[in-house]
XYZ file of C-alpha atoms in Angstrom:
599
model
C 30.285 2.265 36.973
C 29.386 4.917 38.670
C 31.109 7.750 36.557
C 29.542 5.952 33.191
C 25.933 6.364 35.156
C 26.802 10.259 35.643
C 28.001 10.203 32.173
C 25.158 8.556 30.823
C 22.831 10.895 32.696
C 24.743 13.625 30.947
C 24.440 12.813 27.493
C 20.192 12.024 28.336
C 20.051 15.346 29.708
C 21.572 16.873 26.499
C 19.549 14.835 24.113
C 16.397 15.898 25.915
C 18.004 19.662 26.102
C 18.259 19.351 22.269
C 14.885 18.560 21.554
C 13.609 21.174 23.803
C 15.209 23.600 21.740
C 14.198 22.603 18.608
C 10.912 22.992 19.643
C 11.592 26.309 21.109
C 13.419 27.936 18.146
C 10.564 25.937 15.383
C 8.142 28.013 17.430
C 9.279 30.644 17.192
C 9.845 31.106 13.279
C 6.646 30.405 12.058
C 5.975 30.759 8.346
C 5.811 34.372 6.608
C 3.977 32.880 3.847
C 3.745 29.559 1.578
C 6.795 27.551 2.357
C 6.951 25.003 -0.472
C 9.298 22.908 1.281
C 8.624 22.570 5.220
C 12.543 21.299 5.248
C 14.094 23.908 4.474
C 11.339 26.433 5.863
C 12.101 25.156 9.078
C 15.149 26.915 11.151
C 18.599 25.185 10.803
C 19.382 24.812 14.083
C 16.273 23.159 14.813
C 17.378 20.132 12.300
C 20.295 20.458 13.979
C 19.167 19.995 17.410
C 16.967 17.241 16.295
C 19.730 15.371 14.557
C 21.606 15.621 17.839
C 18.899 14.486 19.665
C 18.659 11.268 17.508
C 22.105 10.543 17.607
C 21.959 10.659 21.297
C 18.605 8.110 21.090
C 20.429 6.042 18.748
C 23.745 5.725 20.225
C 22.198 5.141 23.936
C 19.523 2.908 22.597
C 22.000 -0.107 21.174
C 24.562 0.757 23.829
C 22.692 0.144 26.938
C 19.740 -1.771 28.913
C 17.264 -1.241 31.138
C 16.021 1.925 32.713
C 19.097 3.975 30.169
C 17.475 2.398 27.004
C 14.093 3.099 28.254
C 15.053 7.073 28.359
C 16.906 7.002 25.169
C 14.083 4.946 23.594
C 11.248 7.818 24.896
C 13.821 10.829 23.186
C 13.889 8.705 19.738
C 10.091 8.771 20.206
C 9.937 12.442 21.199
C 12.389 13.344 18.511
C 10.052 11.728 15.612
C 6.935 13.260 17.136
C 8.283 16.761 17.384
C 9.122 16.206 13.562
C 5.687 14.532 12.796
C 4.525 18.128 14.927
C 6.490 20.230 13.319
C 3.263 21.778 11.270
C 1.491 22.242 14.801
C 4.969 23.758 16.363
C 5.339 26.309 14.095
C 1.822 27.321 13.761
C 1.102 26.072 10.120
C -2.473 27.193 9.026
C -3.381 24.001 8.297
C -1.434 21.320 6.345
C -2.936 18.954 3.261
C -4.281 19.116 0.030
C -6.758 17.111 -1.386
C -8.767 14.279 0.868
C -6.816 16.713 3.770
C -9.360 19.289 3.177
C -11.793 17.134 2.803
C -11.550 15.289 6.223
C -11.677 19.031 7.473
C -15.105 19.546 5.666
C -16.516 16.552 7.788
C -15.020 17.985 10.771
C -16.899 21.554 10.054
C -19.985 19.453 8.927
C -19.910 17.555 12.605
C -19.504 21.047 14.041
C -22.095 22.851 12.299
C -24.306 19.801 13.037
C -24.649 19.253 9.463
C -23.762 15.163 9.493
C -23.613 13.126 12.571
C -20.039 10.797 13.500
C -22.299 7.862 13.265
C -23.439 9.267 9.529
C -19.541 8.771 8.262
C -17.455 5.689 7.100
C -14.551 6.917 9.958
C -15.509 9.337 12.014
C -12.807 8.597 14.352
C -9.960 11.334 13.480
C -12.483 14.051 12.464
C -14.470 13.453 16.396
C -11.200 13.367 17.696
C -10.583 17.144 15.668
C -14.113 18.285 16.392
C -13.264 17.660 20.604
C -10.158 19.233 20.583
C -12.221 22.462 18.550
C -15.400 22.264 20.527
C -13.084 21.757 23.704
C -10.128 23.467 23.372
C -10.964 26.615 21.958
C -8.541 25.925 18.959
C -9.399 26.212 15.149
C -10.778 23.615 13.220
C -7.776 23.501 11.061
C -5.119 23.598 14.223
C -7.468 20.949 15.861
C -7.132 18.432 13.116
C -3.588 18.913 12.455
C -3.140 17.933 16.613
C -5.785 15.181 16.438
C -2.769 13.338 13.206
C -0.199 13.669 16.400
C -2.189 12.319 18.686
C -2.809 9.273 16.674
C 1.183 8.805 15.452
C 2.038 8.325 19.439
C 0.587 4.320 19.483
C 3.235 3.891 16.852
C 6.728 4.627 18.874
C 5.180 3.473 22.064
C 3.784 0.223 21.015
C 6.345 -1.355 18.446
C 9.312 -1.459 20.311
C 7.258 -3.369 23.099
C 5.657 -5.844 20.781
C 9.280 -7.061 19.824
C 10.002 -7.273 23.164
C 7.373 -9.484 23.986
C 8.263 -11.793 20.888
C 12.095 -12.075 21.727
C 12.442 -10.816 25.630
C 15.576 -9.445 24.316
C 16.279 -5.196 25.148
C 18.039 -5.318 22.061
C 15.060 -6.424 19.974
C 13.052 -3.411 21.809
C 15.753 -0.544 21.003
C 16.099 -2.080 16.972
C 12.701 -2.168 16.675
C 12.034 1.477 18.328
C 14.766 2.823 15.906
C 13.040 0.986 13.161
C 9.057 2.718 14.429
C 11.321 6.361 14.251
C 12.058 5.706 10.707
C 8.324 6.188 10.305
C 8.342 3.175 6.792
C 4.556 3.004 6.353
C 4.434 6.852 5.282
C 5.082 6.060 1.327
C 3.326 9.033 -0.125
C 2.537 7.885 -3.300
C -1.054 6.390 -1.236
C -0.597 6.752 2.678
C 0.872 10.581 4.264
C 1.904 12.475 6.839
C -0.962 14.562 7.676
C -4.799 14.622 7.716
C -5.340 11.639 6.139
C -7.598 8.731 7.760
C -6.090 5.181 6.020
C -2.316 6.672 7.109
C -3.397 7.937 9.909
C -4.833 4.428 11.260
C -1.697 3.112 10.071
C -0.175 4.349 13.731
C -2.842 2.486 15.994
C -2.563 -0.899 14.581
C 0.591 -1.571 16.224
C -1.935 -1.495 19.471
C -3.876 -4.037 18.169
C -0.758 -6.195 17.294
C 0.405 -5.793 20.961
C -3.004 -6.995 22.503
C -3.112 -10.435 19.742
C 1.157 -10.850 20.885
C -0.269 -10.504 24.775
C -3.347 -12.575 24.836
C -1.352 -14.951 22.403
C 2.059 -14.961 25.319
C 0.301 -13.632 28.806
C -1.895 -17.045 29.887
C -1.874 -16.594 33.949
C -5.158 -17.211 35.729
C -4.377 -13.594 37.684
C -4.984 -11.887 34.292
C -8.280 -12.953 33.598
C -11.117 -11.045 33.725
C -14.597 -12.236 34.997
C -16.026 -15.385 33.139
C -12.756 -16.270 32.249
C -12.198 -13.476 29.741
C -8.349 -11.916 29.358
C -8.276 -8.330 29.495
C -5.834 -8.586 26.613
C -8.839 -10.048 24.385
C -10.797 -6.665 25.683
C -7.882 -4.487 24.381
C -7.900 -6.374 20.985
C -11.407 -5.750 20.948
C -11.204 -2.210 21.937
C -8.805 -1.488 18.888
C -10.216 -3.113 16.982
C -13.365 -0.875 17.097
C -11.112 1.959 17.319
C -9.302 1.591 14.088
C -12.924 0.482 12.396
C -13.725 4.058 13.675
C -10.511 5.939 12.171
C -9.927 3.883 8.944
C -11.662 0.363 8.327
C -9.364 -0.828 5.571
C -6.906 -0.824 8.235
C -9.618 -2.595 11.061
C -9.903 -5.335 7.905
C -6.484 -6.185 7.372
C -5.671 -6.755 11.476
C -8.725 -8.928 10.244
C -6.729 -10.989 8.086
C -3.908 -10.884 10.262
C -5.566 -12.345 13.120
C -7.387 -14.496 10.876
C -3.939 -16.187 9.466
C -2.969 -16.539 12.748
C -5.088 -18.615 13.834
C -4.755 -20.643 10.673
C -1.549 -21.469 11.188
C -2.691 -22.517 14.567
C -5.211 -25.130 13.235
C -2.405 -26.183 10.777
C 0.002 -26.826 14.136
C -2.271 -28.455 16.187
C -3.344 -31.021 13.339
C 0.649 -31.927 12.426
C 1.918 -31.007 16.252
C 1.540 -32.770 19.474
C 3.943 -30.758 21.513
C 4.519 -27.142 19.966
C 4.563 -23.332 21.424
C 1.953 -23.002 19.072
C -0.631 -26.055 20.555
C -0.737 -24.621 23.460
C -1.440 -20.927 22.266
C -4.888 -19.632 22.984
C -7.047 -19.726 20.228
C -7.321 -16.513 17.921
C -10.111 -17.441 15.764
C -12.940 -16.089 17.702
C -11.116 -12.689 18.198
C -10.629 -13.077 14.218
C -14.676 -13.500 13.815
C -15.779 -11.025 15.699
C -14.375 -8.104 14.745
C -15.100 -9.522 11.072
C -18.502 -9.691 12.353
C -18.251 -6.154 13.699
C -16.631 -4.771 10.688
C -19.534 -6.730 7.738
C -21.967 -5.120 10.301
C -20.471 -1.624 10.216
C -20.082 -1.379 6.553
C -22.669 -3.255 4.714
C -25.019 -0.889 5.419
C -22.518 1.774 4.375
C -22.827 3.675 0.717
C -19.442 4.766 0.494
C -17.984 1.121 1.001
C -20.286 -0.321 -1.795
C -19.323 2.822 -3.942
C -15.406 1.592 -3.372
C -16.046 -2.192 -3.279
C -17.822 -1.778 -6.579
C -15.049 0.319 -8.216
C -12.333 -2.490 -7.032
C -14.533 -5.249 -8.820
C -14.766 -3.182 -11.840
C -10.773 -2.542 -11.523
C -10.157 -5.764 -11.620
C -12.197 -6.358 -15.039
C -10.990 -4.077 -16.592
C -8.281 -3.315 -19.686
C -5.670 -1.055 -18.038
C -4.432 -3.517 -15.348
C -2.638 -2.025 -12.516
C -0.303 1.024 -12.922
C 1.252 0.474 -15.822
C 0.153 3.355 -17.406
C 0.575 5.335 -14.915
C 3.994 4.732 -14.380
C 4.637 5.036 -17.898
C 3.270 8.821 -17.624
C 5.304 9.211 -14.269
C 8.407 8.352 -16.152
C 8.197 10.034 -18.985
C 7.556 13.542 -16.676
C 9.916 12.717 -14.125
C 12.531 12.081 -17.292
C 11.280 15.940 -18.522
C 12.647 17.046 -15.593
C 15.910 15.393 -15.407
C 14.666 12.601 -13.111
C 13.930 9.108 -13.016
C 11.703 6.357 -11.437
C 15.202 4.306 -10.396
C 16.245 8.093 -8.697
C 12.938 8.400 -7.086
C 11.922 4.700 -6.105
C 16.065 5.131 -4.161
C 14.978 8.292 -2.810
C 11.488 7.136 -1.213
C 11.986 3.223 -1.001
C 15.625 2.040 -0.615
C 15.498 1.695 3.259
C 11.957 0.180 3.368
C 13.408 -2.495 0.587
C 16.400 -2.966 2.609
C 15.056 -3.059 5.949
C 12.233 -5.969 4.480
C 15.378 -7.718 2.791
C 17.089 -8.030 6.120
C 13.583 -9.003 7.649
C 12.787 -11.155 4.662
C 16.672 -13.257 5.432
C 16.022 -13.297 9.388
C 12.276 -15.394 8.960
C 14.317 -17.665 6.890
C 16.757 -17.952 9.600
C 14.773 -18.430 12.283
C 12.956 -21.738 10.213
C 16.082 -22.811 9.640
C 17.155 -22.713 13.260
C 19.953 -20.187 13.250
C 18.733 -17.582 15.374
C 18.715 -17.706 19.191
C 14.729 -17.480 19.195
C 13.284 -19.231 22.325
C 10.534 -21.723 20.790
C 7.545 -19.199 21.361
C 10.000 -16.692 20.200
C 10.123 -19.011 16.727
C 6.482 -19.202 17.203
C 5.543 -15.231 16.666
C 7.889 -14.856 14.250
C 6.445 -17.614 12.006
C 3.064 -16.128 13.380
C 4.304 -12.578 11.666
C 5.876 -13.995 8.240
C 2.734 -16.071 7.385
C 0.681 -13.468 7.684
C 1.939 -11.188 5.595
C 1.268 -14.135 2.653
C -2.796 -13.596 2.565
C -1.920 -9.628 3.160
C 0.426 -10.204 0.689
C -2.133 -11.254 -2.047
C -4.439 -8.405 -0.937
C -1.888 -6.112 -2.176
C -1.913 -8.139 -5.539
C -5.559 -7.770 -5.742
C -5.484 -3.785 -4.907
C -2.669 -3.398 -7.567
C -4.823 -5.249 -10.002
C -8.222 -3.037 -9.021
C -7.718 -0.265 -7.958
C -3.381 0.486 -7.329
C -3.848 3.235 -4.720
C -5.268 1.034 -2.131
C -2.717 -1.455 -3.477
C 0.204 1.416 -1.728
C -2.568 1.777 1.315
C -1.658 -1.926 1.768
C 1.938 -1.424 1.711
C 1.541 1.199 4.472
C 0.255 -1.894 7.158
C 2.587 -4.701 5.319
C 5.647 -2.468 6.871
C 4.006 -2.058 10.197
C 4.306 -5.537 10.566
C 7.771 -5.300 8.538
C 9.049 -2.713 10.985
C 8.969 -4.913 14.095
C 10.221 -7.997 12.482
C 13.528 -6.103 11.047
C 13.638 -4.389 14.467
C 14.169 -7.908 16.043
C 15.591 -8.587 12.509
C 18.766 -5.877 13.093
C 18.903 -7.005 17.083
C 20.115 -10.716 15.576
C 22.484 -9.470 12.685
C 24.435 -7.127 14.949
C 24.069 -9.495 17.881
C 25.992 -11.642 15.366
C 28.270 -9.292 14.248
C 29.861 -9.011 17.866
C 31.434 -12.071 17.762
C 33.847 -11.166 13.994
C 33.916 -6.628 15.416
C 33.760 -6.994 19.135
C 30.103 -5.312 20.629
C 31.632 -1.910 20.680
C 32.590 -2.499 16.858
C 29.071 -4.004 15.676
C 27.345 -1.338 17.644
C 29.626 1.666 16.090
C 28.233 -0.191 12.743
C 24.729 -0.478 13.555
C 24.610 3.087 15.128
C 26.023 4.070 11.674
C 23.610 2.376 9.732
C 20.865 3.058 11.509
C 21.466 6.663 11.375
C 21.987 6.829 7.279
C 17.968 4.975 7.455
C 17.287 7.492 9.666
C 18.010 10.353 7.534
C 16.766 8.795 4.089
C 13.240 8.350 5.654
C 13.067 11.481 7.868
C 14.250 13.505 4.353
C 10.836 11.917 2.867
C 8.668 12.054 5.611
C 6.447 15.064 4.257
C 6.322 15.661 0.544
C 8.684 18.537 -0.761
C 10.528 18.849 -3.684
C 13.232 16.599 -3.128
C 10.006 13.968 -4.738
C 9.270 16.277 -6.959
C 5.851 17.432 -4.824
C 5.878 20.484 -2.900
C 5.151 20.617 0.949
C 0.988 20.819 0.906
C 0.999 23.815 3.130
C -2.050 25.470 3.263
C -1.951 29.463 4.398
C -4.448 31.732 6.217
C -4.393 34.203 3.104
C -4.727 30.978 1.181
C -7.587 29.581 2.418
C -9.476 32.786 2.855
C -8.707 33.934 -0.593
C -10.874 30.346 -1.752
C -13.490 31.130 0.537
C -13.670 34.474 -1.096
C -14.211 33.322 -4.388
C -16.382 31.132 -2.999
C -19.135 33.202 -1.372
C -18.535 35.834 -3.954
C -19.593 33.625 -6.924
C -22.133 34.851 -9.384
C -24.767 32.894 -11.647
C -23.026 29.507 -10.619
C -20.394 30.893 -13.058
C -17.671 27.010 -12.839
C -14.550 27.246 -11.395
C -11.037 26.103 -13.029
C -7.513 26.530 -11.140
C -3.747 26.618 -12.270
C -2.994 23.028 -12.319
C -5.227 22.342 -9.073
C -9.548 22.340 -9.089
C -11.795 24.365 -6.103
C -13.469 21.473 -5.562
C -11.911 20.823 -2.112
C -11.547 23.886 -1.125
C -15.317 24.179 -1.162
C -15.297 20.763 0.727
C -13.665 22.840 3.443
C -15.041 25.736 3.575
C -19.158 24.436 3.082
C -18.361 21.289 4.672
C -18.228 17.927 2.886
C -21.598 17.250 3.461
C -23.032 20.253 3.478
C -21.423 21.406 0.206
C -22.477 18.176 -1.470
C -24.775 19.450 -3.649
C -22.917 22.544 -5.176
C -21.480 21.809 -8.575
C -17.895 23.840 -8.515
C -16.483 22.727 -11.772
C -19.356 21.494 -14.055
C -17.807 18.187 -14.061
C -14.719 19.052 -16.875
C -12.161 18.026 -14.112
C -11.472 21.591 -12.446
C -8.040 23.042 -14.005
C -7.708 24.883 -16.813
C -6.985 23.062 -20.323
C -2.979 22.934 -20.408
C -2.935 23.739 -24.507
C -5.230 26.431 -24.463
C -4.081 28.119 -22.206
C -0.486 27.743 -23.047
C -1.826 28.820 -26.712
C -2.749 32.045 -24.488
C -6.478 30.938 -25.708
C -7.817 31.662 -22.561
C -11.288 32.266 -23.260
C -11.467 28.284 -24.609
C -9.085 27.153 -21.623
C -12.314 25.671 -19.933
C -14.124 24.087 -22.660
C -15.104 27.660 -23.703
C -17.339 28.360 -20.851
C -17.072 31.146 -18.369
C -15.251 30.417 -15.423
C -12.955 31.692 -12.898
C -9.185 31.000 -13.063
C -7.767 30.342 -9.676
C -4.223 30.697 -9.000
C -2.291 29.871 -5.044
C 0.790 30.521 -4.479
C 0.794 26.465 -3.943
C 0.100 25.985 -7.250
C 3.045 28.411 -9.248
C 5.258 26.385 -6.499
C 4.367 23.294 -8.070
C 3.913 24.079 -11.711
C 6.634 26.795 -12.321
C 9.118 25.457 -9.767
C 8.880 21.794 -8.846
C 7.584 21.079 -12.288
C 9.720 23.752 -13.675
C 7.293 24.964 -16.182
C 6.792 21.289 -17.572
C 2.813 21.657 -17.903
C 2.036 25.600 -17.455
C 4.475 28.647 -17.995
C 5.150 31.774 -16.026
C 4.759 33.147 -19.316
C 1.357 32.101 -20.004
C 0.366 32.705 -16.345
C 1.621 36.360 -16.551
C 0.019 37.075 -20.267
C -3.378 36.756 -19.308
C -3.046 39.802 -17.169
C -3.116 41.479 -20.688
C -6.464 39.321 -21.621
C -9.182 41.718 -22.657
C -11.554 39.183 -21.481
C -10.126 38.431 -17.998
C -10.637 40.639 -15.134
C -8.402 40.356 -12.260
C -11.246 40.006 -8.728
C -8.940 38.986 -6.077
C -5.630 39.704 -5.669
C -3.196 38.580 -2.699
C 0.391 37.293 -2.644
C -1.207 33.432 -1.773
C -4.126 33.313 -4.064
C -5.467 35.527 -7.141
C -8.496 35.260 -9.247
C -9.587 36.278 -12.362
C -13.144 35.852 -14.143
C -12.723 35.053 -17.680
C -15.567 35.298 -20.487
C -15.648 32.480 -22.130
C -16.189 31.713 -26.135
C -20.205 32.756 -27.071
C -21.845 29.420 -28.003
């Protein structure tokens, strides 16, 4: 026993050793320029430390108990966090495109005093950003990337002890643990790794789900606060406000969750006399009032009419769901000897095998044939039924408005995750009887790993999904605030495949820069046929404009793309248009002002 302790010790020691050293040597190589795939930007041995790292986690977690699991569990956790960090390690400018840049306008506009947190929807990540700037001393942009790490820690920490508290089983806690390092409600096709509010609330709700599972399980008189009040009910509350305050969507659907739960309760105690459930406290005023809270927050908020409003119209209107869209997905992803089957393997094979497996344990457990304790049953009943109204939500985004229909997916596999945690803790459990435990562990440890890999491959966009790692460079970003404060007459803006528009977001502020008209409302990129054509001076509708080019976007257009919308070609001839002058040049970003066609 003894030498297996020492042994045991050992192998901790080396998987903590490992991860230490990834960090060290990812710190020390940080990028030279654009790296359109943060994979293979980052050092080898890094990945390889980090593999060995998780190996150790994994192997330790479903071979032991107790105060051994608990180590191995905290270097999964520390493993997937110095991936999720790997942006901040090696000293990424800043790291997101798109709404990215725009949550880092907010956080310049709550700096420069320009909009107050109260002022915004979710202030929550970008007060978060603006403390770390205001306090630290750090850059806005370094500030905001730390403040998305910060809020990924809930998500390790709190799943693995939410299936504890359903089953009481260490096994349950390790699966489930594994499961939260496989990171399954990062999707991006509508939730990301990065500066990005809805995913990044994503990782707190498993707090929230903790607190309901407590108040729910913990019922001792020595836990209650004055006037009778559990402190668990507090921490519900608490999250509550605090996901209203990074994403509401999110704050909504623990909302519904709660709010099933305690239907299911009503249902129980009308058909039940004597069931775990009957005797559960009640969740239906924890359900009300953080609906309350959450009617009172946003009614009176423009932005949530603006995207209430475009749902309802969604929903009414011709072009239901995505078909269309993934009709144009497949036909491009087919141009570049792809396929939706190839990609939807690639992104979503794990997260539709892990819910399978989830999916076939619920039905166990109602049928009796898992070793559930009866409040055990309870939760997991609890879980399954609730994804059935979150379930229809999803139908009702996908119908609307399909992007918040993937945002939904992103919180139906945080619940997901912890029941095919517990889920895999059953099937191997049961697998030790046919293999022996060291056999069904060897098998789980194998499995586990291959999930491992598939999701941590997909964890940040790169080309492997046909999108290129949204790094954003110093010489990047200054080259668009160039053009920016160097613009003349309002002359409109038009990039290589990818608009200004949020590049002035970031460097104005969101709400500052509110008012400036970048693009003249003709979508911000360059008309693909004309300026294939090499008609450049009708490329933008025949106005006068500036052509922006990043080394981000010939990445994604001449590379990942491979030259399926814009050539080198026609990218290098208009170097040789009399009517294009060349105004900035840099290896990250160029710009040229082009005369347009005289009306």
């Amino acid at each position: 026993m003894t030498q297996r302790r020492t042994l045991l010790d050992l192998v901790l020691a080396v998987g903590f050793l490992a991860v230490a050293t990834a960090i060290a040597v990812a710190h020390r190589s940080p990028p030279s320029g654009y790296e359109w795939s943060i994979y293979t930007g980052t050092p080898t041995l890094t990945w390889v430390a980090l593999g060995l790292a998780l190996a150790v986690a994994v192997g330790v977690t479903i071979g032991t108990r107790g105060w051994y699991q608990a180590g191995a569990i905290a270097l999964g956790g520390l493993a997937v966090t110095s991936i999720v960090s790997l942006p901040v390690i090696r000293n990424y400018h800043f790291q997101g495109m798109g709404d990215s840049l725009t949550h880092l306008g907010w956080v310049r506009d709550f700096v420069q005093g320009t909009m107050q947190p109260h002022e915004l929807f979710y202030p929550g990540l970008h007060a978060v950003a603006t403390t770390l700037h205001l306090g630290g001393g750090v850059s806005m942009e370094r500030a905001l990337l730390i403040a998305v790490v910060l809020l990924f820690v809930p998500f390790v920490v709190f799943v693995p002890l939410i299936a504890r508290d359903i089953s009481g089983t260490g096994a349950a806690a390790g699966f489930a643990a594994i499961a939260s390092w496989m990171v399954l409600p990062i999707n991006n096709v509508a939730t990301h790794m990065g500066p990005h509010t809805n995913s990044n609330a994503l990782f707190v709700v498993p707090v929230a789900l903790f607190a309901t599972v407590a108040l729910v399980s913990r019922r001792s008189d020595l836990e209650r606060l004055p006037f009778g009040i559990s402190p668990f009910t507090v921490c519900l509350f608490l999250a509550g406000v605090g996901l209203l305050l990074v994403h509401p969507q999110q704050m909504i659907n623990v909302v519904v969750f709660l709010g099933a739960l305690a239907g299911v309760q009503y249902l129980a105690k009308r058909r039940y006399d004597d069931h775990p459930m009957v005797h559960h406290p009640s969740l239906f005023a924890p359900a009300v009032m953080l609906g309350v809270l959450f009617v009172v927050w946003a009614a009176a908020n423009a932005r949530f009419r603006r995207a209430f409003s475009g749902l309802v119209s969604g929903l009414f209107s011709r072009d239901i769901g995505t078909g269309s869209t993934v009709g144009q997905r497949g036909g491009s992803l087919t141009e570049l000897g792809g396929s939706l089957l190839e990609l939807f393997a690639i992104m979503f094979l794990v997260a539709a095998v892990l819910g399978a497996i989830a999916a076939l344990f619920v039905l166990a457990t109602w049928l009796g044939r898992t070793s559930l304790d009866p409040d055990g049953r309870s939760y997991v009943t609890y879980f399954a039924l609730a994804l059935v109204p979150l379930g229809g939500m999803f139908v009702v985004y996908f119908l609307g408005t399909p992007t918040m229909a993937f945002r939904q997916v992103g919180f139906i596999y945080v619940v997901l995750t912890i029941l095919s945690g517990i889920a895999l803790a059953h099937l191997f459990g049961w697998l030790t009887g046919p293999l022996t435990t060291p056999g069904a562990n060897a098998l789980a440890a194998v499995f586990v790993a291959a999930c491992l890999v598939l999701t941590l491959v997909t964890l940040f966009t790169s080309p492997l999904i046909y999108q290129p790692t949204q790094h954003v460079t110093e010489q990047q970003q200054f080259g668009y605030d160039t053009a920016l404060e160097h613009r003349v007459d309002e002359q409109l803006y038009a990039g290589f495949g990818y608009g200004i528009n949020r590049y002035g977001d970031a460097h104005y502020g969101t709400e500052a820069g509110s008012e400036i008209n970048y693009d003249g409302g003709a979508g911000g990129a360059v008309l693909v046929e004309e300026f294939e054509d090499g008609n450049y001076r009708e490329a933008y509708h025949g106005a006068d404009y500036y052509f922006t080019v990043s080394a981000y976007d010939k990445a994604r257009e001449l590379e990942v793309y491979d030259e399926l919308h814009h050539s080198e070609a026609a990218l290098e001839e208009i170097e040789r248009e009399p009517y294009a002058d060349r105004l900035i040049s840099s290896e990250e970003f160029t710009m040229y002002s082009v005369e347009g066609t005289p009306s």
